[in-house]
mmCIF file of C-alpha atoms in Angstrom:
data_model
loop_
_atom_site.group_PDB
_atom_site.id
_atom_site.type_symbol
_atom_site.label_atom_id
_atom_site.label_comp_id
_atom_site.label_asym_id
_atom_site.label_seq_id
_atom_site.Cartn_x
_atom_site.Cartn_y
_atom_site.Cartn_z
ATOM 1 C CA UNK W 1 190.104 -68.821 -121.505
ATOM 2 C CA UNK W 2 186.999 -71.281 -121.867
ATOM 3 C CA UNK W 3 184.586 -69.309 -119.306
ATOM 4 C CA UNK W 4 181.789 -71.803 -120.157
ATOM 5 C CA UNK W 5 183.966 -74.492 -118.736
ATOM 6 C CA UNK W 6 184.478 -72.447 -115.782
ATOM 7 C CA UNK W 7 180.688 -71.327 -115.266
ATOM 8 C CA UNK W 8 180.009 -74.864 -115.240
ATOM 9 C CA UNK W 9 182.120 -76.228 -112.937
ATOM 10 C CA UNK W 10 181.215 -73.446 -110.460
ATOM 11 C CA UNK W 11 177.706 -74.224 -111.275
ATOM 12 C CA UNK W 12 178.100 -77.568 -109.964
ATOM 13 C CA UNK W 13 180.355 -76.513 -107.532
ATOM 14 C CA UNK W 14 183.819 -78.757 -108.683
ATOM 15 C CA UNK W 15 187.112 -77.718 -109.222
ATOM 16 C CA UNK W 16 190.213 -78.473 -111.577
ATOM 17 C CA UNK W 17 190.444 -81.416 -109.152
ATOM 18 C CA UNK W 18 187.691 -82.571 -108.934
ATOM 19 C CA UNK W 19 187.391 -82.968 -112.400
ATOM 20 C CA UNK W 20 191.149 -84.570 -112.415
ATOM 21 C CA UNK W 21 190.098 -87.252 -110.043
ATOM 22 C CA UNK W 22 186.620 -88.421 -111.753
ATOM 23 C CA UNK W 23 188.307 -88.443 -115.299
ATOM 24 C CA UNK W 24 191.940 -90.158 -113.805
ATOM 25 C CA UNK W 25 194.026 -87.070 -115.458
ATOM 26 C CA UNK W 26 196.734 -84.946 -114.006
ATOM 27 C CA UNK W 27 195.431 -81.746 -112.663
ATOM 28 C CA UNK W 28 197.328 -79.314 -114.587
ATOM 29 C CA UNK W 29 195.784 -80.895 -117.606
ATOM 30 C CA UNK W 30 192.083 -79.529 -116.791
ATOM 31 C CA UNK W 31 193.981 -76.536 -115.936
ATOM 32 C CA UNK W 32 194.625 -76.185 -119.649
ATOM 33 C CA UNK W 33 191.387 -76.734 -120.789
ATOM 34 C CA UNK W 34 190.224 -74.217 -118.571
ATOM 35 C CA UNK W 35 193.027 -71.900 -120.048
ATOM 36 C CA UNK W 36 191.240 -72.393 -123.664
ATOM 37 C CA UNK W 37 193.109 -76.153 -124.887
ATOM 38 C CA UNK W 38 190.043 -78.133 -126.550
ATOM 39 C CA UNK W 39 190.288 -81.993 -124.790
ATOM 40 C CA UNK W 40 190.442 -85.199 -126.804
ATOM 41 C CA UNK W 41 187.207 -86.683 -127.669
ATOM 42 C CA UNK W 42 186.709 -88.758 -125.329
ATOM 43 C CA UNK W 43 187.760 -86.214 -121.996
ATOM 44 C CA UNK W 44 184.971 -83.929 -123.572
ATOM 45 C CA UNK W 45 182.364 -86.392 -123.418
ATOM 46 C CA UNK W 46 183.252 -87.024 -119.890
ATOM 47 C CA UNK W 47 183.549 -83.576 -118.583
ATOM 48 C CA UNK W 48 179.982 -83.092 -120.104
ATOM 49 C CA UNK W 49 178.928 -86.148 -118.741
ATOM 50 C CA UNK W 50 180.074 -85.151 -115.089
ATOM 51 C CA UNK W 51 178.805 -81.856 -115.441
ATOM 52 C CA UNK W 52 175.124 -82.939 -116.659
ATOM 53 C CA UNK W 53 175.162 -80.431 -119.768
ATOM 54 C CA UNK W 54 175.935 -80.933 -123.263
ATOM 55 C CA UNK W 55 179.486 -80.833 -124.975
ATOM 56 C CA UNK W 56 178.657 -77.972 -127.090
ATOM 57 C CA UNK W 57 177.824 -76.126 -124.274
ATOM 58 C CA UNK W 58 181.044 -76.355 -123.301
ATOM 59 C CA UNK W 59 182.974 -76.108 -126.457
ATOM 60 C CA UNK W 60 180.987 -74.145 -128.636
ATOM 61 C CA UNK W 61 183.538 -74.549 -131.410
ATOM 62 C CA UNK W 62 183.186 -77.812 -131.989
ATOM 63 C CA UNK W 63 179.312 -77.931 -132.376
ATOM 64 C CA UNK W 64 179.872 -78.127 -136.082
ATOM 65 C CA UNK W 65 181.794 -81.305 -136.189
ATOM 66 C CA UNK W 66 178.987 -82.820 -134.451
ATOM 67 C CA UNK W 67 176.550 -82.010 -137.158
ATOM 68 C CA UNK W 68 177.621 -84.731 -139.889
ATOM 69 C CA UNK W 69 177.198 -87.568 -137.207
ATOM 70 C CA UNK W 70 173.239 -89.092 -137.442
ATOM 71 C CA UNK W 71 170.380 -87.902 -135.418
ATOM 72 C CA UNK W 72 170.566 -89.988 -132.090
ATOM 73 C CA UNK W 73 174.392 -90.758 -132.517
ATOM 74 C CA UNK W 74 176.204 -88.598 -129.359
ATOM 75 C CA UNK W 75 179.453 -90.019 -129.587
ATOM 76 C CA UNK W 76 181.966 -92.972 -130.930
ATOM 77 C CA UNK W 77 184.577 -94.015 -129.132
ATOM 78 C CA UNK W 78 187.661 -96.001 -130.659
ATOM 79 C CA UNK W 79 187.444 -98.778 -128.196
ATOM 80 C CA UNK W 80 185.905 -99.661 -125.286
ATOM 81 C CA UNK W 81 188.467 -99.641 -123.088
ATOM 82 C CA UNK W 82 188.921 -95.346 -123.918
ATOM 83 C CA UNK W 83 185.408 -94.320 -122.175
ATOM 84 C CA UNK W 84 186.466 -92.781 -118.995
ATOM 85 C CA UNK W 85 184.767 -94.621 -115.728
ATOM 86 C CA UNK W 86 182.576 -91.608 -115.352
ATOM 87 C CA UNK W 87 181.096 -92.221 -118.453
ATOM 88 C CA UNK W 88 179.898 -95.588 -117.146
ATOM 89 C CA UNK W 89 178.761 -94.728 -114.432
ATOM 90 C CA UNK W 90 176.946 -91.642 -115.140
ATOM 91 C CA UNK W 91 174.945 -93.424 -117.446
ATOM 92 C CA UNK W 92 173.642 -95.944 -115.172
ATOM 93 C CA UNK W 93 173.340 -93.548 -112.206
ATOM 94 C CA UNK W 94 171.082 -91.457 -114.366
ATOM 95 C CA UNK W 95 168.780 -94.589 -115.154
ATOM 96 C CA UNK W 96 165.244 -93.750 -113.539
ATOM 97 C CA UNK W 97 163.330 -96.473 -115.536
ATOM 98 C CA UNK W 98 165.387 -99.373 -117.422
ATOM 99 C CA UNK W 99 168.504 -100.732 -117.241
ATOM 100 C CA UNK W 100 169.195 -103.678 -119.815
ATOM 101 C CA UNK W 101 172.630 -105.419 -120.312
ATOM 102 C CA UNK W 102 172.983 -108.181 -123.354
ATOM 103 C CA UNK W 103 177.004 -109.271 -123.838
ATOM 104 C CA UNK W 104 178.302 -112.771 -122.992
ATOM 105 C CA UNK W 105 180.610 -111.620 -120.214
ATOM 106 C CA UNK W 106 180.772 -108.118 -119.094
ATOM 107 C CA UNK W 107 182.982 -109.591 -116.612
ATOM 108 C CA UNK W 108 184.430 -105.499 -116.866
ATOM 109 C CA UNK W 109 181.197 -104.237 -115.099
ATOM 110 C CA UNK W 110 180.869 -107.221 -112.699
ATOM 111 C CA UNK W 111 184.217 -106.569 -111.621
ATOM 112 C CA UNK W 112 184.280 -102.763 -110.557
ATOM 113 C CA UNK W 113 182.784 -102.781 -107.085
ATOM 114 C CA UNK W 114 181.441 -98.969 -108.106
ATOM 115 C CA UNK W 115 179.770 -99.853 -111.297
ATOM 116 C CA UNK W 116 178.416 -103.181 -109.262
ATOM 117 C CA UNK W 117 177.332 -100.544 -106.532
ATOM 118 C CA UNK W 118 175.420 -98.425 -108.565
ATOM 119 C CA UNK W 119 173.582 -101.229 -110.498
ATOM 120 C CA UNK W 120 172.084 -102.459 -107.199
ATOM 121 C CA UNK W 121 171.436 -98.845 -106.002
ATOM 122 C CA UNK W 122 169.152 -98.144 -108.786
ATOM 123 C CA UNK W 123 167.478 -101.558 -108.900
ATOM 124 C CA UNK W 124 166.541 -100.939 -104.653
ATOM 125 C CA UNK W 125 165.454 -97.587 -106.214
ATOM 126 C CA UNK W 126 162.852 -99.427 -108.568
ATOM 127 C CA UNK W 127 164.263 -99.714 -112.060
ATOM 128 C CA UNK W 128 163.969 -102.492 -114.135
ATOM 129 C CA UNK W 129 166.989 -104.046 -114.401
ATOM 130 C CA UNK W 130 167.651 -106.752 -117.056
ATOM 131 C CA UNK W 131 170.900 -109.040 -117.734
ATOM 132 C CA UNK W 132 171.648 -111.282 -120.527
ATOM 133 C CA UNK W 133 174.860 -113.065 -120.485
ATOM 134 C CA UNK W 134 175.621 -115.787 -122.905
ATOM 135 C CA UNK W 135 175.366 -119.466 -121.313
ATOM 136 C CA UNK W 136 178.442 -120.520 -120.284
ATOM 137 C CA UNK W 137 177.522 -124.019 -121.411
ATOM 138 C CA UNK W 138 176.588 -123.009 -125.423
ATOM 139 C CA UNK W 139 178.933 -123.438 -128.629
ATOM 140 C CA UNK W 140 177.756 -119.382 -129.120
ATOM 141 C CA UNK W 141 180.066 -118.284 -125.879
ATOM 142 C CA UNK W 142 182.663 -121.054 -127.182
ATOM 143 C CA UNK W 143 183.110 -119.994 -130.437
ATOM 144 C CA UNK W 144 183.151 -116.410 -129.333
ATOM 145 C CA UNK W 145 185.924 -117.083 -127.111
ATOM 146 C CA UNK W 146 187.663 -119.139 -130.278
ATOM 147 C CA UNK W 147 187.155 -115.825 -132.277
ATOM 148 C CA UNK W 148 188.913 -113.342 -129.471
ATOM 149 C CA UNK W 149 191.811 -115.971 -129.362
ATOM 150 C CA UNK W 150 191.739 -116.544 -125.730
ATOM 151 C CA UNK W 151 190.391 -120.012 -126.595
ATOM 152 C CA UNK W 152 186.704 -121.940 -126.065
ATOM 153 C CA UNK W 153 186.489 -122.594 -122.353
ATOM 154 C CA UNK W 154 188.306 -119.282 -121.030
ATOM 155 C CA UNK W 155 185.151 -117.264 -122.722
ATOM 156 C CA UNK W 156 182.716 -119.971 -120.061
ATOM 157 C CA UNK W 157 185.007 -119.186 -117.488
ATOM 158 C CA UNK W 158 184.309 -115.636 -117.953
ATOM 159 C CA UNK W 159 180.790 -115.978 -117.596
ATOM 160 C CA UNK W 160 180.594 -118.148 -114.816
ATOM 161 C CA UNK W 161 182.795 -115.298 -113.129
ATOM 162 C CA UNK W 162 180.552 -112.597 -114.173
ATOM 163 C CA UNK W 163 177.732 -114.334 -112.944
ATOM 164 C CA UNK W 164 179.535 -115.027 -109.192
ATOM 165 C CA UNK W 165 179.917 -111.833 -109.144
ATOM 166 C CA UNK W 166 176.936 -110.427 -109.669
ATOM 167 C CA UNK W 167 175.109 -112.649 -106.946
ATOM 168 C CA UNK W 168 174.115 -109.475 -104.839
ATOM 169 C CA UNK W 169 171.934 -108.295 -107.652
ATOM 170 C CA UNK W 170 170.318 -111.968 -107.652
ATOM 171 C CA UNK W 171 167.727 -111.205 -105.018
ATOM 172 C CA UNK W 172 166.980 -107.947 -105.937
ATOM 173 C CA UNK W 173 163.283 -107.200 -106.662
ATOM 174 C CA UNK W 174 163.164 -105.775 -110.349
ATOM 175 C CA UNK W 175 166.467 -108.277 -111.280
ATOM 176 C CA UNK W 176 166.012 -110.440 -113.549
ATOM 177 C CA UNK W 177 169.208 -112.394 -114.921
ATOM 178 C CA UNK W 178 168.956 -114.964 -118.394
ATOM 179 C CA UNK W 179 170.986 -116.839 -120.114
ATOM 180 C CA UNK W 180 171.424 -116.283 -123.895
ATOM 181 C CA UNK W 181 172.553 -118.512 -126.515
ATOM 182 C CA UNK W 182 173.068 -116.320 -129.550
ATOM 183 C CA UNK W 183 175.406 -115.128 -131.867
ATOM 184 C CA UNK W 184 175.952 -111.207 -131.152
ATOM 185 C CA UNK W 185 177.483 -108.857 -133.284
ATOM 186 C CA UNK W 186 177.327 -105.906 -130.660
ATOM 187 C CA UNK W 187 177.333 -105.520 -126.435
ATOM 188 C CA UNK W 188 174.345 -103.490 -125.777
ATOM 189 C CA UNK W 189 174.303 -101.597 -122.098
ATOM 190 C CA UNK W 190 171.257 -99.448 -121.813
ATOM 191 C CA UNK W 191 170.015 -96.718 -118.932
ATOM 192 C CA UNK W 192 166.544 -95.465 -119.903
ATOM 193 C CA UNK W 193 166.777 -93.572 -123.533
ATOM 194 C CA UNK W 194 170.948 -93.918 -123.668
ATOM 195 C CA UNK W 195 172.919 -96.510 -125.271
ATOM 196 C CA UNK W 196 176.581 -97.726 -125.317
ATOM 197 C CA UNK W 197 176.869 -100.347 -128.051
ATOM 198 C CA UNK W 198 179.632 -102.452 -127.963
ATOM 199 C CA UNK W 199 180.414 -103.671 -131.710
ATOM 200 C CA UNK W 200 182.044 -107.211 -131.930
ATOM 201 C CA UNK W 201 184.758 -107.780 -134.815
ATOM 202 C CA UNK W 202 186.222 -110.899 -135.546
ATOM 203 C CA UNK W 203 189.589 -111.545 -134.048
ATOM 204 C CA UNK W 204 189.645 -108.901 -131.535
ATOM 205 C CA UNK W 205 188.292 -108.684 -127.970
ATOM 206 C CA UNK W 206 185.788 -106.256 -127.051
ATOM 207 C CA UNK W 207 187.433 -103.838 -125.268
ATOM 208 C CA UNK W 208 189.377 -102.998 -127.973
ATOM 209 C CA UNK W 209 186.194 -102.440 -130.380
ATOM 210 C CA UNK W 210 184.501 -99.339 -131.185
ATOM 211 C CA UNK W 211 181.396 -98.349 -129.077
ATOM 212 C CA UNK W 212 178.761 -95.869 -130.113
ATOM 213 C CA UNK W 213 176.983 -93.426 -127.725
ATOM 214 C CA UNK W 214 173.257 -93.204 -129.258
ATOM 215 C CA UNK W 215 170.343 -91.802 -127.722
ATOM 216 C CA UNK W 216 166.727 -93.182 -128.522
ATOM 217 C CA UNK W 217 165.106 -90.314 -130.666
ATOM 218 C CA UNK W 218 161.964 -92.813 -131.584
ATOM 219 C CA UNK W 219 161.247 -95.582 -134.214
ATOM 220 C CA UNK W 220 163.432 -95.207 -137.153
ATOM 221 C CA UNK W 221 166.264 -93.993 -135.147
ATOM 222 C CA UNK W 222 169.736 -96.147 -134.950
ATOM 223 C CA UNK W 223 169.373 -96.834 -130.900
ATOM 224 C CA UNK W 224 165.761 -98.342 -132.077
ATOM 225 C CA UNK W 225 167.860 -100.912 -134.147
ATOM 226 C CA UNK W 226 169.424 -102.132 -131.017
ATOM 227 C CA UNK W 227 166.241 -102.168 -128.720
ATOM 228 C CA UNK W 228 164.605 -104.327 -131.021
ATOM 229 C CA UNK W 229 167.591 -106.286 -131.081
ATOM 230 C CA UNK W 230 167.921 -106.633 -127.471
ATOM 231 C CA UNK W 231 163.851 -107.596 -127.170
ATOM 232 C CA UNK W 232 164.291 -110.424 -129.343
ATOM 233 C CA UNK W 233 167.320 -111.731 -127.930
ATOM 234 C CA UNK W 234 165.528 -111.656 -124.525
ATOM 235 C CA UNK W 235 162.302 -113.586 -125.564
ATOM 236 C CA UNK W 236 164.691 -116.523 -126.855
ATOM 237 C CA UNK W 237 166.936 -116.512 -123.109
ATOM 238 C CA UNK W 238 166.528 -118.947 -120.559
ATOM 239 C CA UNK W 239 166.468 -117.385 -116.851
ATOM 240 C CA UNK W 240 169.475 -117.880 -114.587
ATOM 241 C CA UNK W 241 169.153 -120.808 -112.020
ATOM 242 C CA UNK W 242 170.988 -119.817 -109.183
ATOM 243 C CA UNK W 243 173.369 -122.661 -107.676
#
C-alpha cells in the first residue's frame, strides 16, 4: 500500500478519479499505484505535479535514482509529446512573475483552448508574459521546416497559425509577442524559476524530442544556460505587427 500517495490525495481532497481524469489514465490504474505499483516516469511527475509536492514524497524509493541527475535537473522526458497535459498546465498556472515562450511554432500550445486559457488568465493576473516565434517570412523557420521533413513553407504556415491563434493574448497588458529569426537548437517554455526545454535534433519534429524539466538554482546552474539563451534571442527579435 503507498499511504503517502493516499495522505496526499486526501490532503488535497482528490480521488482515484480524479487523478484518472487530469492524467487521461484508466481508473483502476491509479488504483494500483495506490495498492503499492511504482508509475512510469512520466505519471509520477504528473501526480506530483497535480498534487503540489515532490515525487519523492510520494515514492520514497525512488529518491535515490534521482540523485545522479544534476542539481536543477527535475526530470527528462523521452519526447515531448509523453508530458501529460497537467504537466503543462501546472507549470504555467503556477507562474506568479514570468512567463517566456521562444520556439518557431508552438502551434501545440496555441491550439489547446485550456493551455490558451490559462496563458491569458495569468497575464490579466499581472505576469509578464513574453512570446518569440520564429518569422514566418525568414530562411531560419524555412530551413527548420526542411529539417523536420514537412517541407519549407508548411513550417510558415505553422507560424502564421500559431500567431492567429493567439490573437486574444495580443491586447493583453503585460503581452508582448516578437518575431525571431534564429537558428534554435532547443524550445524554451518558462513559468517563473521552472523550465521545459524542448531540444531540437535534426530530422525529427519536436514533439518527438527529448525535453528536460530544470529548475533555476542560480548562475552556474543548467536552466541559467537557457535564460541567457532566451535574453539574447529576445534583444535580436522584431515585435509582432498585428494585421
Amino acid at each position: 500500500m503507498n499511504d503517502n500517495l493516499r495522505y496526499a490525495l486526501a490532503t488535497a481532497r482528490l480521488n482515484a478519479t480524479d487523478v484518472a481524469a487530469a492524467l487521461a489514465v484508466d481508473p483502476k490504474t491509479v488504483s494500483r499505484w495506490l495498492q503499492g505499483r511504482i508509475p512510469y516516469p512520466r505519471h509520477r511527475w504528473a501526480v506530483a505535479d497535480l498534487l503540489h509536492v515532490d515525487e519523492a514524497d510520494l515514492w520514497p524509493e525512488i529518491a535515490s535514482r534521482r540523485q545522479a541527475l544534476a542539481d536543477g535537473v527535475q526530470a527528462i522526458y523521452p519526447h515531448r509529446w509523453a508530458i501529460p497535459q497537467t504537466v503543462w498546465r501546472n507549470l504555467f498556472n503556477g507562474a506568479n512573475d514570468e512567463i517566456g515562450i521562444v520556439a518557431y511554432s508552438a502551434l501545440f500550445l496555441a491550439e489547446d483552448r485550456g493551455l490558451l486559457d490559462i496563458l491569458t488568465t495569468r497575464a490579466y493576473a499581472g505576469t509578464k508574459t513574453r512570446i518569440l516565434l520564429g518569422d514566418p517570412e525568414s530562411p531560419e523557420v524555412a530551413a527548420r521546416g526542411t529539417d523536420e521533413g514537412i517541407g519549407p513553407t508548411a513550417m510558415a504556415a505553422r507560424v502564421t497559425n500559431a500567431l492567429t491563434l493567439y490573437r486574444p493574448l495580443f491586447n493583453v497588458q503585460g503581452v508582448e509577442i516578437r518575431l525571431h529569426r534564429t537558428v534554435l537548437y532547443s524550445s524554451i517554455y518558462r513559468a517563473d524559476n521552472q523550465l521545459l526545454v524542448n531540444t531540437h535534433a535534426y530530422a525529427t519534429p519536436a514533439a518527438n524530442a527529448p525535453v528536460m524539466h530544470l529548475r533555476v538554482t542560480g548562475d552556474r546552474g543548467p536552466a541559467a544556460t537557457y535564460l541567457t539563451s532566451f535574453e539574447h534571442i529576445w534583444t535580436t527579435a522584431q515585435p509582432h505587427q498585428q494585421r
